[in-house]
Coordinates of C-alpha atoms and ligand atoms in Angstrom, one line a residue:
M130 CA 117.5 56.9 86.4
S131 CA 114.2 57.0 88.4
M132 CA 113.1 58.4 91.6
P133 CA 110.7 56.8 94.3
D134 CA 107.2 58.0 94.2
D135 CA 107.4 60.0 97.4
V136 CA 106.8 63.4 95.9
N137 CA 103.2 64.6 95.3
V138 CA 103.8 67.7 93.3
L139 CA 106.6 68.7 90.8
V140 CA 106.9 72.5 90.3
V141 CA 108.8 73.4 87.1
G142 CA 110.6 76.8 87.3
A143 CA 112.0 78.5 90.3
G144 CA 111.1 82.1 89.4
P145 CA 108.8 84.0 91.8
T146 CA 105.7 81.9 90.8
G147 CA 107.3 78.6 91.3
L148 CA 109.1 79.6 94.5
L149 CA 105.7 80.8 96.1
A150 CA 104.0 77.7 94.8
A151 CA 106.7 75.5 96.6
C152 CA 106.5 77.5 99.8
E153 CA 102.7 77.4 99.9
L154 CA 102.7 73.6 99.3
R155 CA 105.3 72.9 101.8
R156 CA 103.8 74.9 104.6
R157 CA 100.7 72.8 104.0
G158 CA 102.7 69.6 104.5
V159 CA 102.9 68.6 100.8
P160 CA 106.2 67.0 99.6
V161 CA 107.2 69.0 96.5
R162 CA 110.1 69.1 94.1
L163 CA 111.1 72.5 92.6
I164 CA 113.4 72.3 89.7
D165 CA 114.9 75.0 87.5
R166 CA 117.0 74.5 84.4
A167 CA 119.3 77.4 85.2
A168 CA 122.5 76.6 87.2
A169 CA 122.0 79.7 89.4
P170 CA 119.4 82.3 90.2
S171 CA 119.4 85.3 87.7
P172 CA 121.0 88.5 89.2
R173 CA 118.7 90.4 86.7
S174 CA 115.8 92.3 88.0
R175 CA 113.0 92.4 85.5
A176 CA 110.0 93.0 87.7
L177 CA 110.2 95.8 90.3
L178 CA 107.1 96.3 92.2
L179 CA 105.4 94.2 94.9
W180 CA 101.8 95.4 95.6
P181 CA 100.1 95.1 98.9
R182 CA 98.2 91.9 98.1
S183 CA 101.6 90.2 97.3
L184 CA 103.0 91.7 100.5
D185 CA 100.2 89.9 102.3
L186 CA 101.2 86.6 100.8
L187 CA 104.8 87.2 102.0
A188 CA 103.5 88.1 105.4
D189 CA 101.7 84.7 105.7
L190 CA 105.2 83.1 104.9
G191 CA 106.9 85.2 107.5
A192 CA 108.9 86.8 104.8
R193 CA 107.4 90.4 104.6
A194 CA 109.9 91.9 107.0
D195 CA 112.7 90.7 104.8
A196 CA 111.2 92.2 101.8
E197 CA 110.6 95.4 103.4
A198 CA 114.0 95.6 104.8
A199 CA 115.5 95.2 101.2
G200 CA 112.8 97.3 99.3
L201 CA 111.9 100.8 98.9
P202 CA 108.4 102.1 99.3
I203 CA 107.0 104.0 96.3
T204 CA 104.7 106.7 97.6
A205 CA 103.3 108.0 94.3
F206 CA 103.0 107.7 90.6
S207 CA 103.2 111.0 88.6
Y208 CA 102.1 111.2 85.0
F209 CA 103.3 113.7 82.4
S210 CA 102.4 114.5 78.8
D211 CA 105.2 116.1 76.8
R212 CA 106.9 116.9 80.1
R213 CA 103.8 118.8 81.5
P214 CA 102.4 117.3 84.6
L215 CA 99.0 115.6 84.2
A216 CA 98.2 113.8 87.4
T217 CA 99.8 112.3 90.6
V218 CA 98.4 109.2 92.3
R219 CA 99.5 109.3 96.0
F220 CA 99.4 105.9 97.7
T221 CA 98.0 105.6 101.2
P222 CA 100.1 103.2 103.3
E223 CA 97.5 100.4 102.8
L224 CA 97.9 100.7 98.9
M225 CA 101.6 101.6 98.6
P226 CA 103.7 99.3 96.5
L227 CA 107.3 98.2 97.5
C228 CA 110.1 98.6 95.0
L229 CA 112.1 95.3 95.2
P230 CA 113.9 94.2 92.2
Q231 CA 112.9 90.6 91.2
S232 CA 116.2 89.1 92.3
G233 CA 115.5 90.4 95.8
T234 CA 112.0 88.9 95.7
E235 CA 113.4 85.6 94.6
Q236 CA 116.0 85.6 97.4
V237 CA 113.3 86.4 100.0
L238 CA 111.2 83.5 98.7
T239 CA 114.2 81.2 98.5
A240 CA 115.0 81.9 102.3
A241 CA 111.3 81.2 103.1
L242 CA 111.5 77.9 101.2
H243 CA 114.7 77.0 103.1
R244 CA 113.0 77.7 106.4
L245 CA 110.2 75.4 105.4
G246 CA 112.8 72.7 104.7
G247 CA 112.6 72.8 100.9
R248 CA 115.2 73.7 98.2
V249 CA 115.6 74.5 94.6
E250 CA 117.1 71.7 92.5
R251 CA 119.1 73.7 89.9
G252 CA 120.4 72.6 86.6
V253 CA 117.4 70.3 86.1
R254 CA 115.3 70.8 83.0
L255 CA 111.9 69.4 82.2
L256 CA 112.0 67.7 78.8
A257 CA 108.6 66.2 78.4
L258 CA 105.5 64.8 80.3
D259 CA 104.4 61.3 79.8
G260 CA 101.0 59.8 80.7
L261 CA 99.0 63.0 80.1
D262 CA 95.3 62.4 79.7
Y263 CA 94.1 64.8 77.1
S264 CA 90.5 64.4 78.1
G265 CA 91.3 67.1 80.6
R266 CA 89.7 65.3 83.5
I267 CA 91.7 66.1 86.6
A268 CA 91.2 62.6 88.2
A269 CA 92.0 60.7 85.0
G270 CA 95.1 58.5 85.5
D271 CA 96.8 58.5 88.9
R272 CA 100.0 60.2 88.1
V273 CA 102.0 62.0 85.5
T274 CA 105.6 61.1 84.6
A275 CA 108.0 64.0 84.1
I276 CA 111.1 63.4 82.1
L277 CA 113.9 65.5 83.5
E278 CA 117.4 66.2 82.2
H279 CA 120.2 66.9 84.8
A280 CA 123.1 69.2 84.2
D281 CA 125.4 66.0 83.8
G282 CA 123.1 64.8 81.0
T283 CA 121.4 62.0 83.0
V284 CA 117.7 61.6 82.3
E285 CA 115.3 61.0 85.2
R286 CA 111.7 59.9 85.1
C287 CA 109.8 61.4 88.0
R288 CA 106.2 60.2 88.7
V289 CA 104.0 62.7 90.6
E290 CA 100.4 63.3 91.2
Y291 CA 100.4 67.0 90.0
V292 CA 102.7 69.2 87.9
V293 CA 102.8 73.0 88.2
G294 CA 104.3 74.6 85.1
A295 CA 105.8 77.9 86.4
D296 CA 108.5 77.8 83.7
G297 CA 108.0 81.3 82.3
A298 CA 106.9 82.7 78.9
G299 CA 108.6 80.1 76.8
S300 CA 107.0 77.3 79.0
A301 CA 107.9 73.7 78.1
V302 CA 104.9 72.6 80.2
R303 CA 102.5 74.7 78.2
G304 CA 104.0 73.1 75.0
Q305 CA 103.3 69.6 76.5
I306 CA 99.7 70.2 77.3
G307 CA 99.1 71.4 73.8
T308 CA 97.4 74.7 74.7
G309 CA 98.3 77.7 72.6
F310 CA 99.5 81.1 73.7
L311 CA 97.0 83.6 72.1
G312 CA 97.6 87.2 71.6
S313 CA 100.2 89.4 69.9
T314 CA 103.4 91.3 70.3
Y315 CA 103.7 95.0 70.4
G316 CA 105.4 96.5 67.3
L317 CA 107.9 98.7 69.2
A318 CA 110.8 97.3 71.2
F319 CA 111.4 98.5 74.8
A320 CA 114.7 99.2 76.4
L321 CA 115.8 99.4 80.1
V322 CA 118.8 100.8 81.8
D323 CA 119.4 100.4 85.6
A324 CA 121.9 103.0 86.7
P325 CA 122.8 105.7 89.2
A326 CA 121.8 109.2 88.2
D327 CA 122.5 112.8 89.2
G328 CA 119.8 115.4 89.1
P329 CA 116.3 116.3 90.4
L330 CA 114.7 112.8 90.5
P331 CA 112.5 111.9 93.3
A332 CA 113.8 109.2 95.6
D333 CA 110.4 107.5 96.3
R334 CA 108.0 108.3 93.3
A335 CA 107.7 106.7 89.8
L336 CA 107.5 109.0 86.8
Y337 CA 105.5 108.1 83.7
H338 CA 106.4 110.4 80.8
Q339 CA 104.3 110.2 77.7
S340 CA 105.1 112.0 74.5
P341 CA 104.5 111.6 70.8
A342 CA 108.1 110.4 70.6
G343 CA 107.3 107.5 72.9
A344 CA 107.1 106.6 76.6
L345 CA 109.6 106.9 79.3
V346 CA 109.2 105.5 82.8
I347 CA 111.6 106.3 85.7
V348 CA 111.4 104.1 88.9
P349 CA 113.7 104.7 91.9
L350 CA 115.5 101.5 93.0
P351 CA 116.7 100.6 96.5
G352 CA 120.3 101.7 96.9
G353 CA 120.0 105.1 95.2
R354 CA 119.8 103.9 91.6
Y355 CA 117.1 104.3 89.0
R356 CA 115.4 102.2 86.3
F357 CA 114.9 104.1 83.0
F358 CA 112.4 102.2 80.8
A359 CA 111.5 103.5 77.4
S360 CA 109.9 102.6 74.0
L361 CA 113.0 102.4 71.7
P362 CA 112.9 104.6 68.6
P363 CA 112.8 102.3 65.5
G364 CA 116.2 101.3 64.2
E365 CA 118.1 102.5 67.3
Q366 CA 120.7 100.4 69.3
L367 CA 120.4 100.6 73.1
S368 CA 123.2 102.4 74.9
V369 CA 123.4 104.6 78.0
E370 CA 123.9 107.6 75.6
L371 CA 120.7 106.7 73.7
M372 CA 118.8 106.4 77.0
Q373 CA 120.3 109.8 78.0
R374 CA 119.0 111.4 74.8
I375 CA 115.6 109.9 75.4
L376 CA 115.6 111.2 78.9
D377 CA 116.6 114.7 77.8
H378 CA 113.9 114.7 75.1
R379 CA 111.0 113.0 76.8
G380 CA 111.7 113.3 80.6
P381 CA 112.7 115.8 83.3
G382 CA 115.6 118.1 82.3
G383 CA 118.9 118.3 84.2
V384 CA 119.4 114.5 84.9
R385 CA 122.6 112.6 84.0
I386 CA 122.6 108.9 83.8
G387 CA 125.8 107.1 85.2
P388 CA 127.3 103.9 84.1
A389 CA 124.6 101.1 83.7
D390 CA 124.4 98.3 86.1
W391 CA 122.3 96.4 83.5
Q392 CA 120.8 97.3 80.2
S393 CA 118.4 95.3 78.0
V394 CA 116.2 95.5 75.0
F395 CA 113.0 93.3 74.9
R396 CA 109.7 92.9 73.2
V397 CA 106.4 93.2 75.1
H398 CA 103.8 90.7 74.5
R399 CA 100.0 90.4 75.5
R400 CA 99.3 86.7 75.5
H401 CA 97.4 84.1 77.5
A402 CA 97.0 80.4 77.4
P403 CA 93.4 79.4 76.5
R404 CA 93.5 76.9 79.3
F405 CA 95.5 76.9 82.5
Q406 CA 95.0 73.2 83.2
L407 CA 95.0 69.9 81.5
G408 CA 94.3 66.8 83.7
R409 CA 96.9 66.9 86.4
V410 CA 99.0 69.6 85.0
F411 CA 98.6 73.3 85.7
L412 CA 100.1 76.5 84.4
A413 CA 101.0 79.5 86.5
G414 CA 102.7 82.9 86.1
D415 CA 104.2 83.8 82.8
A416 CA 103.7 80.3 81.5
A417 CA 100.0 81.1 81.5
H418 CA 99.9 84.9 80.7
V419 CA 102.3 87.6 79.7
H420 CA 101.6 91.3 79.3
S421 CA 103.1 94.7 79.3
P422 CA 105.0 95.9 82.4
A423 CA 102.7 98.9 82.6
G424 CA 101.5 99.1 86.2
G425 CA 103.9 96.5 87.4
Q426 CA 101.5 93.5 87.5
G427 CA 103.3 90.5 85.9
L428 CA 105.2 89.2 88.9
N429 CA 102.3 89.9 91.2
T430 CA 99.8 88.1 89.0
G431 CA 102.1 85.0 89.0
L432 CA 102.3 85.1 92.8
Q433 CA 98.4 85.2 93.0
D434 CA 98.3 82.1 90.6
A435 CA 100.6 80.2 92.9
H436 CA 98.7 81.2 96.0
N437 CA 95.3 80.2 94.5
L438 CA 96.6 76.8 93.2
A439 CA 98.7 75.6 96.1
W440 CA 96.1 75.5 98.8
K441 CA 93.7 73.6 96.5
L442 CA 96.3 71.0 95.7
A443 CA 97.1 70.7 99.4
A444 CA 93.4 70.3 100.3
V445 CA 92.8 67.5 97.7
L446 CA 96.1 65.8 98.5
H447 CA 95.2 65.7 102.2
G448 CA 91.8 64.4 101.4
E449 CA 90.1 67.5 102.7
A450 CA 88.3 68.4 99.5
P451 CA 87.2 66.5 96.4
V452 CA 89.4 66.7 93.3
D453 CA 86.7 69.0 91.6
L454 CA 88.1 71.9 93.8
L455 CA 91.0 72.0 91.5
A456 CA 88.7 72.7 88.5
S457 CA 88.1 76.2 89.9
Y458 CA 91.8 77.2 89.5
G459 CA 91.7 77.8 85.8
P460 CA 88.5 79.8 85.6
E461 CA 89.3 82.0 88.6
R462 CA 92.8 82.9 87.5
Q463 CA 92.0 83.1 83.9
A464 CA 89.5 85.9 84.5
V465 CA 92.1 87.8 86.5
A466 CA 94.7 87.3 83.9
H467 CA 92.4 88.5 81.1
R468 CA 91.7 91.6 83.0
V469 CA 95.3 92.3 83.7
V470 CA 96.2 91.7 80.0
R471 CA 93.4 94.0 78.9
D472 CA 94.2 96.9 81.5
T473 CA 97.9 96.9 80.8
D474 CA 97.3 96.9 77.1
L475 CA 95.0 99.9 77.4
Q476 CA 97.7 101.7 79.5
T477 CA 100.5 100.8 77.0
R478 CA 98.5 102.0 74.1
A479 CA 97.8 105.3 76.0
W480 CA 101.6 105.7 76.6
L481 CA 102.2 105.2 72.9
L482 CA 99.7 107.5 71.3
G483 CA 101.0 109.9 68.7
N484 CA 97.8 111.3 67.0
P485 CA 97.4 114.9 68.5
A486 CA 93.6 114.6 69.0
A487 CA 94.0 111.2 70.8
V488 CA 96.8 112.7 72.9
A489 CA 94.5 115.6 73.9
L490 CA 91.7 113.3 74.8
R491 CA 94.1 111.1 76.9
D492 CA 95.5 114.1 78.7
T493 CA 92.1 115.6 79.5
A494 CA 91.0 112.2 80.9
F495 CA 94.2 111.9 83.0
R496 CA 93.8 115.5 84.4
T497 CA 90.1 114.9 85.2
L498 CA 90.6 111.6 86.9
G499 CA 93.6 112.9 88.7
R500 CA 92.0 116.1 90.0
S501 CA 88.7 114.3 91.0
G502 CA 90.7 111.8 93.0
V503 CA 89.3 108.9 90.8
L504 CA 92.7 107.5 90.1
A505 CA 93.7 107.3 93.6
R506 CA 90.3 106.1 94.8
L507 CA 89.5 103.5 92.1
Y508 CA 92.7 102.7 90.2
A509 CA 95.1 102.5 93.1
P510 CA 93.2 99.7 94.9
V511 CA 93.0 97.6 91.7
M512 CA 96.8 97.9 91.2
A513 CA 97.3 97.1 94.9
G514 CA 95.3 93.8 94.4
R515 CA 92.7 95.0 96.9
R516 CA 89.9 94.6 94.3
L517 CA 90.8 90.9 93.6
V518 CA 87.5 89.0 93.5
Y519 CA 86.6 85.5 92.4
P520 CA 83.0 85.9 91.5
P521 CA 80.5 83.4 93.0
V522 CA 79.6 80.6 90.5
R523 CA 76.7 78.9 92.6
P524 CA 73.5 80.4 94.2
T525 CA 74.7 78.6 97.5
Q526 CA 77.5 81.1 97.8
L527 CA 75.0 84.0 98.2
P528 CA 72.3 84.8 100.7
S529 CA 68.8 83.7 99.7
G530 CA 66.1 86.3 98.8
A531 CA 66.8 89.9 98.3
A532 CA 69.5 91.2 100.6
T533 CA 70.8 94.8 101.0
C534 CA 74.2 93.4 101.9
T535 CA 74.6 92.0 98.4
L536 CA 74.1 95.5 96.9
R537 CA 76.3 97.1 99.4
A538 CA 79.0 94.6 98.7
R539 CA 79.2 95.9 95.2
M540 CA 80.2 99.3 96.3
P541 CA 84.0 100.0 96.1
G542 CA 85.5 98.6 99.3
G543 CA 82.5 96.5 100.1
I544 CA 82.9 92.9 101.6
R545 CA 82.1 90.8 98.5
V546 CA 81.8 87.1 98.1
G547 CA 85.0 86.1 96.3
G548 CA 86.9 89.1 97.7
V549 CA 89.6 88.8 100.3
A550 CA 88.1 88.9 103.9
P551 CA 89.2 91.7 106.1
V552 CA 91.1 90.4 109.2
G553 CA 88.3 91.8 111.4
I554 CA 85.9 89.1 110.3
G555 CA 87.7 86.3 112.1
H556 CA 90.2 85.2 109.4
P557 CA 92.7 83.6 109.8
A558 CA 91.3 81.3 112.5
G559 CA 93.8 78.5 112.3
G560 CA 96.7 76.9 110.2
P561 CA 97.3 77.4 106.6
R562 CA 94.8 74.6 105.7
T563 CA 92.0 75.9 107.8
W564 CA 88.7 77.3 106.5
T565 CA 87.1 80.0 108.7
L566 CA 83.3 80.1 109.4
A567 CA 82.9 83.5 110.8
L568 CA 79.5 83.7 112.6
V569 CA 77.4 86.6 113.7
D570 CA 74.9 84.3 115.6
P571 CA 73.6 85.8 118.8
D572 CA 70.7 83.2 118.8
R573 CA 73.1 80.3 118.3
V574 CA 71.1 78.9 115.3
L575 CA 74.2 78.3 113.2
A576 CA 76.6 77.0 115.9
G577 CA 78.1 73.7 115.1
V578 CA 76.9 73.7 111.5
A579 CA 80.4 72.9 110.2
A580 CA 81.0 70.1 112.9
G581 CA 81.3 67.5 110.2
W582 CA 84.3 69.2 108.5
P583 CA 87.2 69.4 111.0
Q584 CA 89.2 71.6 108.5
V585 CA 86.6 74.4 109.3
A586 CA 87.1 76.6 112.4
E587 CA 84.0 78.3 113.7
V588 CA 84.7 81.8 115.0
D589 CA 82.1 84.1 116.6
V590 CA 82.3 87.7 115.5
A591 CA 80.4 90.7 116.8
A592 CA 79.4 92.2 113.5
V593 CA 80.5 92.5 109.9
A594 CA 80.6 95.9 108.3
G595 CA 77.9 96.0 105.5
C596 CA 75.6 93.3 106.8
E597 CA 73.5 94.0 109.9
R598 CA 71.7 90.6 109.9
P599 CA 73.0 87.5 111.9
G600 CA 74.7 85.3 109.5
Y601 CA 77.9 83.7 108.3
H602 CA 81.0 84.3 106.1
L603 CA 82.8 81.1 105.0
I604 CA 86.4 82.0 104.3
R605 CA 88.9 79.8 102.3
P606 CA 92.4 79.1 103.4
D607 CA 93.7 81.6 101.0
G608 CA 91.6 84.4 102.7
H609 CA 88.9 84.7 99.9
I610 CA 85.3 84.7 101.0
Q611 CA 83.6 81.5 99.7
A612 CA 80.1 82.1 100.8
H613 CA 77.9 84.5 102.7
G614 CA 74.3 84.0 104.0
H615 CA 72.1 84.8 106.9
A616 CA 70.7 82.9 109.9
G617 CA 67.9 81.3 107.8
D618 CA 70.5 80.0 105.2
R619 CA 71.7 77.0 107.2
D620 CA 70.8 74.5 104.5
R621 CA 72.5 76.8 101.8
L622 CA 75.7 76.7 103.9
L623 CA 75.6 73.0 104.3
A624 CA 75.1 72.5 100.6
E625 CA 78.0 74.8 99.9
L626 CA 80.3 73.0 102.3
T627 CA 79.4 69.7 100.8
T628 CA 80.1 71.0 97.3
V629 CA 83.5 72.4 98.1
L630 CA 84.7 70.1 100.9
G631 CA 82.8 66.9 100.2
A632 CA 80.3 65.0 102.4
P633 CA 80.6 65.7 106.1
D634 CA 81.0 62.0 106.9
P635 CA 84.8 61.5 107.0
A636 CA 84.3 57.8 105.7
E637 CA 82.9 59.3 102.4
R638 CA 85.9 61.5 101.8
P639 CA 88.8 60.5 99.6
S640 CA 91.7 59.0 101.5
A641 CA 94.7 61.3 102.2
A642 CA 97.9 60.7 100.4
S643 CA 101.1 60.2 102.3
L644 CA 102.2 63.8 103.3
L645 CA 104.8 65.5 105.3
P646 CA 104.2 66.5 109.0
L647 CA 103.2 70.2 109.0
P648 CA 106.3 72.4 109.7
G649 CA 106.4 73.5 113.3
Ligands
FAD929 C1 112.5 93.2 80.7 C2 111.2 92.9 81.6 C3 110.7 93.8 82.5 C4 109.7 93.4 83.4 N1 109.2 94.3 84.3 C5 108.3 94.0 85.1 C6 107.8 94.9 86.0 O1 108.2 96.0 86.2 N2 106.8 94.5 86.9 C7 106.2 93.2 86.8 O2 105.4 92.8 87.7 N3 106.7 92.3 85.9 C8 107.6 92.7 85.1 N4 108.1 91.8 84.1 C9 107.5 90.5 84.1 C10 108.1 89.6 85.3 O3 109.5 89.5 85.2 C11 107.4 88.3 85.1 O4 106.1 88.4 85.2 C12 107.9 87.3 86.2 O5 109.2 86.9 86.1 C13 107.0 86.0 86.1 O6 107.6 85.1 87.0 P1 107.5 83.4 86.7 O7 108.0 82.8 88.0 O8 106.0 83.1 86.3 O9 108.4 83.3 85.5 P2 110.0 83.4 85.3 O10 110.4 84.5 86.3 O11 110.3 83.6 83.9 O12 110.7 82.1 85.8 C14 110.5 80.8 85.1 C15 111.7 80.0 85.6 O13 111.5 78.7 84.9 C16 112.8 78.1 84.5 N5 112.5 77.3 83.4 C17 112.1 77.5 82.2 N6 112.0 76.4 81.4 C18 112.3 75.4 82.2 C19 112.3 74.0 82.0 N7 112.0 73.4 80.9 N8 112.7 73.2 83.1 C20 113.1 73.7 84.3 N9 113.0 75.1 84.5 C21 112.6 75.9 83.5 C22 113.6 79.4 84.2 O14 115.0 79.2 84.3 C23 113.1 80.4 85.2 O15 113.8 80.4 86.4 C24 109.1 92.1 83.2 C25 109.6 91.2 82.3 C26 110.7 91.6 81.5 C27 111.2 90.6 80.5

């Protein structure tokens, strides 16, 4: 069985990463197939927290209100050592995570996909990829053939220009491109129980209990239930009774766990693929990196991968950027994934400390950082995704000469090249494929500079915090700042536009593939 070549992108896996990738492609007019081997979505809720950067992505899809209606804001994280309070991080509304069990996030994204005219093809499994070019060059070959098995046993060959492997930690796509999954697995097993509970538990705060016997995390769920998540004592079998004993021993007293809605034992890994792309095939989400659930970053990191990749694929498929744009996906997202794997590893090791000297050191650090407000000021924005930066890789992304704004941008909260542009500097100026060129240009020396690139919308802004000089911020369709410069940097800007978007003459650009009309 074979299908006509009318699909540009095949997304393998309809977890949160694949669903967002399909939504982001469809809203940019790219025909996409989204397949999943499972016959139905999983009712199990592995990940719980959606951080503000992820909520921004849902807002772009018109899905944030659905998530907020189903979720529960978590106002603070409180940390304990041997049941003694160490520190509490209170979240301001801008940094507050939403507790929405993963099945709820998947429902919200599936509804958004349906609104965009897409759907999930269930019971369809990727078996293999044919026609891979192992030289790794993205433009090598014109298509990849995916061999898919349907639930009734039929096998289909599907030819597409690009494949996104969002097929989770055991990724078949990763196996096909022959990249490894480097890292290790923690020695201890972890257990979770989702259940109602009686007793003095906060309804809007997550509790992190650390003790020499192990870790216990308690997170309130929407609907008045709780997740109890703990390192499992060696040799023990999980039951509600065991979790109750762990709770009595490591956690707050006087709490009774009710019958479990779901319980599970799992191993936690810290691993990443050494490359996120081979030729026309990309890895995203758990297929590319897995790590400890400390800090609730896994699902959020996968959503960011999908967001980073989808607009680039759309730009290349529409002939609005050279294929080289896609080469930036791997390095940008690998750097983020490495940091998340490292940070969550540190946190997990801190949870599991047993040596009294190390515990005393950890507890002193927590108390000091908590009291001084450093945890709230510096760590909360990182968890919230508000410090997400793709560092510049070319001089043309930065102003020429010495500039005080470059120094100021390095301060926490500064507007950095590579960071997400605040709405106040003119973004977003157009549709989901539009770049924004925000100009502070009282003398009109930069006006019209992007005229050769219709995908760039010029917007006049009065001022940009952190830079008093007339100049520009070039903002990508995903909201990240591609480049910043001053009034005298016109040539730098032209060079940067040519590098990322191709020559200004439309005749010199690659021709657009056949694509969908943009949804209303
Ligand atoms: C017990 C547990 C607790 C967790 N808690 C948290 C948490 O609190 N916070 C957090 O952020 N993260 C948490 N995570 C991690 C989080 O669940 C993952 O990061 C997230 O699910 C990744 O999404 P994904 O879409 O990349 O992959 P997945 O959700 O794994 O989705 C992959 C999809 O691909 C499909 N698939 C697989 N192979 C194929 C194939 N060959 N063909 C077609 N389809 C295929 C699967 O059916 C699946 O639907 C937890 C994970 C576990 C296991």
